[in-house]
mmCIF file of C-alpha atoms in Angstrom:
data_model
loop_
_atom_site.group_PDB
_atom_site.id
_atom_site.type_symbol
_atom_site.label_atom_id
_atom_site.label_comp_id
_atom_site.label_asym_id
_atom_site.label_seq_id
_atom_site.Cartn_x
_atom_site.Cartn_y
_atom_site.Cartn_z
ATOM 1 C CA MET A 1 66.458 -10.316 -58.415
ATOM 2 C CA ALA A 2 65.304 -12.235 -55.341
ATOM 3 C CA LEU A 3 67.951 -10.460 -53.265
ATOM 4 C CA ARG A 4 66.708 -7.057 -54.461
ATOM 5 C CA LEU A 5 63.127 -8.009 -53.638
ATOM 6 C CA LEU A 6 64.162 -9.144 -50.163
ATOM 7 C CA ALA A 7 66.067 -5.882 -49.586
ATOM 8 C CA LEU A 8 63.066 -3.864 -50.746
ATOM 9 C CA GLN A 9 60.717 -5.777 -48.435
ATOM 10 C CA SER A 10 63.077 -5.279 -45.501
ATOM 11 C CA SER A 11 63.317 -1.553 -46.230
ATOM 12 C CA LEU A 12 59.552 -1.206 -46.456
ATOM 13 C CA LEU A 13 59.017 -3.139 -43.226
ATOM 14 C CA PHE A 14 61.579 -0.965 -41.430
ATOM 15 C CA ALA A 15 59.980 2.236 -42.780
ATOM 16 C CA PHE A 16 56.524 1.048 -41.696
ATOM 17 C CA GLN A 17 57.744 0.235 -38.171
ATOM 18 C CA LEU A 18 59.547 3.572 -37.933
ATOM 19 C CA ALA A 19 56.491 5.516 -39.119
ATOM 20 C CA SER A 20 54.104 3.727 -36.773
ATOM 21 C CA SER A 21 56.381 4.314 -33.777
ATOM 22 C CA ALA A 22 56.757 8.006 -34.682
ATOM 23 C CA CYS A 23 52.980 8.421 -34.772
ATOM 24 C CA ASN A 24 52.460 6.793 -31.395
ATOM 25 C CA SER A 25 52.333 9.122 -28.425
ATOM 26 C CA ASP A 26 52.919 8.309 -24.788
ATOM 27 C CA ILE A 27 49.481 9.796 -24.119
ATOM 28 C CA LYS A 28 46.629 7.826 -25.668
ATOM 29 C CA GLY A 29 43.686 8.879 -23.520
ATOM 30 C CA PRO A 30 42.352 12.284 -22.553
ATOM 31 C CA TYR A 31 45.015 14.805 -21.597
ATOM 32 C CA PRO A 32 44.986 18.150 -19.771
ATOM 33 C CA ILE A 33 45.023 21.593 -21.339
ATOM 34 C CA SER A 34 44.444 25.062 -19.947
ATOM 35 C CA LEU A 35 42.403 27.835 -21.522
ATOM 36 C CA VAL A 36 43.137 31.461 -20.662
ATOM 37 C CA VAL A 37 40.660 34.166 -21.586
ATOM 38 C CA TYR A 38 42.605 37.426 -21.689
ATOM 39 C CA ASN A 39 41.001 40.778 -22.336
ATOM 40 C CA SER A 40 43.986 42.974 -23.211
ATOM 41 C CA ILE A 41 41.750 46.054 -23.321
ATOM 42 C CA LYS A 42 40.344 45.611 -19.808
ATOM 43 C CA GLY A 43 43.310 43.639 -18.459
ATOM 44 C CA LYS A 44 41.212 40.790 -17.075
ATOM 45 C CA ASN A 45 42.283 37.110 -17.146
ATOM 46 C CA LEU A 46 40.251 33.976 -16.485
ATOM 47 C CA THR A 47 41.852 30.517 -16.544
ATOM 48 C CA TYR A 48 40.101 27.190 -17.054
ATOM 49 C CA THR A 49 41.424 23.650 -17.198
ATOM 50 C CA THR A 50 39.932 20.589 -18.812
ATOM 51 C CA GLU A 51 40.854 17.312 -20.378
ATOM 52 C CA ILE A 52 40.648 16.963 -24.111
ATOM 53 C CA ALA A 53 40.143 13.743 -26.040
ATOM 54 C CA TYR A 54 43.227 12.268 -27.679
ATOM 55 C CA ARG A 55 43.703 14.297 -30.907
ATOM 56 C CA GLY A 56 40.496 16.211 -30.087
ATOM 57 C CA ILE A 57 39.833 19.689 -31.424
ATOM 58 C CA LEU A 58 39.877 22.874 -29.377
ATOM 59 C CA LEU A 59 36.197 23.544 -30.056
ATOM 60 C CA GLY A 60 35.305 20.308 -28.237
ATOM 61 C CA ALA A 61 37.350 21.347 -25.197
ATOM 62 C CA MET A 62 35.709 24.784 -25.206
ATOM 63 C CA LYS A 63 32.240 23.206 -25.280
ATOM 64 C CA LYS A 64 33.245 20.946 -22.394
ATOM 65 C CA ILE A 65 34.395 23.946 -20.319
ATOM 66 C CA GLN A 66 31.221 25.864 -21.184
ATOM 67 C CA ALA A 67 29.079 22.915 -20.023
ATOM 68 C CA SER A 68 30.966 22.660 -16.730
ATOM 69 C CA THR A 69 30.951 26.292 -15.568
ATOM 70 C CA SER A 70 28.760 29.368 -15.786
ATOM 71 C CA THR A 71 31.781 31.692 -16.049
ATOM 72 C CA PHE A 72 32.765 30.668 -19.582
ATOM 73 C CA ARG A 73 30.517 31.326 -22.562
ATOM 74 C CA PHE A 74 31.392 31.693 -26.210
ATOM 75 C CA THR A 75 29.704 31.951 -29.576
ATOM 76 C CA THR A 76 30.880 30.997 -33.035
ATOM 77 C CA LYS A 77 29.662 31.752 -36.518
ATOM 78 C CA GLU A 78 29.881 29.037 -39.138
ATOM 79 C CA ASP A 79 31.761 30.002 -42.282
ATOM 80 C CA SER A 80 31.113 27.642 -45.192
ATOM 81 C CA ASN A 81 34.745 27.875 -46.337
ATOM 82 C CA TYR A 82 36.663 28.029 -43.074
ATOM 83 C CA GLY A 83 34.449 26.422 -40.408
ATOM 84 C CA PRO A 84 33.600 27.910 -37.013
ATOM 85 C CA PHE A 85 34.740 31.481 -36.432
ATOM 86 C CA LEU A 86 35.026 32.683 -32.813
ATOM 87 C CA VAL A 87 32.696 35.659 -32.410
ATOM 88 C CA SER A 88 32.420 36.307 -28.682
ATOM 89 C CA VAL A 89 33.775 35.119 -25.354
ATOM 90 C CA ASN A 90 31.977 35.831 -22.088
ATOM 91 C CA GLY A 91 29.684 38.320 -23.798
ATOM 92 C CA VAL A 92 32.509 40.318 -25.414
ATOM 93 C CA ALA A 93 32.452 40.314 -29.208
ATOM 94 C CA GLY A 94 34.970 41.596 -31.691
ATOM 95 C CA ASN A 95 33.858 44.617 -33.692
ATOM 96 C CA PRO A 96 35.381 45.761 -37.002
ATOM 97 C CA ALA A 97 34.345 49.379 -36.325
ATOM 98 C CA ASP A 98 36.289 49.313 -33.036
ATOM 99 C CA HIS A 99 39.144 47.279 -34.590
ATOM 100 C CA THR A 100 38.718 44.521 -31.977
ATOM 101 C CA TYR A 101 38.854 40.755 -32.348
ATOM 102 C CA TRP A 102 39.608 37.520 -30.493
ATOM 103 C CA GLU A 103 43.093 36.220 -31.257
ATOM 104 C CA LEU A 104 43.850 32.500 -30.852
ATOM 105 C CA LEU A 105 47.279 31.702 -29.397
ATOM 106 C CA ALA A 106 48.780 28.516 -27.991
ATOM 107 C CA LYS A 107 51.552 28.375 -25.427
ATOM 108 C CA LEU A 108 53.240 25.034 -25.953
ATOM 109 C CA LYS A 109 54.677 22.795 -23.267
ATOM 110 C CA ASN A 110 58.188 24.075 -24.102
ATOM 111 C CA GLY A 111 57.106 27.688 -23.410
ATOM 112 C CA THR A 112 56.909 28.838 -27.034
ATOM 113 C CA THR A 113 53.774 30.796 -27.932
ATOM 114 C CA ILE A 114 52.400 30.304 -31.437
ATOM 115 C CA ARG A 115 49.536 31.686 -33.502
ATOM 116 C CA PRO A 116 47.894 28.601 -35.049
ATOM 117 C CA ASP A 117 47.154 28.816 -38.751
ATOM 118 C CA VAL A 118 43.715 27.276 -38.153
ATOM 119 C CA GLY A 119 40.771 28.247 -35.979
ATOM 120 C CA VAL A 120 39.030 26.743 -32.956
ATOM 121 C CA GLY A 121 37.244 24.151 -35.102
ATOM 122 C CA CYS A 122 40.455 22.657 -36.509
ATOM 123 C CA TYR A 123 43.189 23.313 -33.949
ATOM 124 C CA ILE A 124 44.305 20.181 -32.081
ATOM 125 C CA PRO A 125 45.985 21.126 -28.801
ATOM 126 C CA ASN A 126 48.921 19.078 -27.565
ATOM 127 C CA PRO A 127 49.057 17.702 -24.024
ATOM 128 C CA TYR A 128 49.647 20.457 -21.440
ATOM 129 C CA ASP A 129 49.197 23.318 -23.932
ATOM 130 C CA THR A 130 47.802 26.593 -22.663
ATOM 131 C CA ILE A 131 45.320 27.993 -25.144
ATOM 132 C CA ILE A 132 44.987 31.768 -25.010
ATOM 133 C CA LEU A 133 41.903 33.573 -26.291
ATOM 134 C CA LYS A 134 43.103 37.168 -26.363
ATOM 135 C CA PHE A 135 40.715 40.047 -26.952
ATOM 136 C CA ARG A 136 42.669 42.802 -28.600
ATOM 137 C CA LYS A 137 42.612 45.819 -30.805
ATOM 138 C CA TRP A 138 44.397 45.926 -34.122
ATOM 139 C CA ASP A 139 46.126 48.944 -35.570
ATOM 140 C CA GLN A 140 44.653 49.360 -39.025
ATOM 141 C CA GLU A 141 47.669 51.200 -40.401
ATOM 142 C CA LYS A 142 50.193 48.731 -38.999
ATOM 143 C CA ASP A 143 48.279 45.448 -39.499
ATOM 144 C CA HIS A 144 46.646 46.187 -42.839
ATOM 145 C CA GLY A 145 49.108 48.431 -44.623
ATOM 146 C CA GLY A 146 46.845 51.472 -44.392
ATOM 147 C CA VAL A 147 44.010 49.818 -46.330
#
């Protein structure tokens, strides 16, 4: 019985050490990210860089960029179920009648581009990510099954 207890304790200690080392990153302090504002309708790009707090949310980085330059402005609308919803960037707002919206994408350090399953209020960028705010038009037939 004592041997089993000792083996269990050793296993738990090893698992704890393994988990804590897996959760530790080489980067503990603020780290750089880029933010690209891309208007796919007008074909205009603007790129910003900032540092984001360790495990900080994208919304915080966007507010930091907005405070540091007059060329980046955005608005959000608070949704009680889903948090902040990106409404406009640099005076350009999505419009359901025009089938336009701001799409959130993230180009990861390895070059892969993803569409996060959360919004600007919950997304946590990784070091050296490029966040892309892409203004685009959706095809109602294609994207919504004709509804």
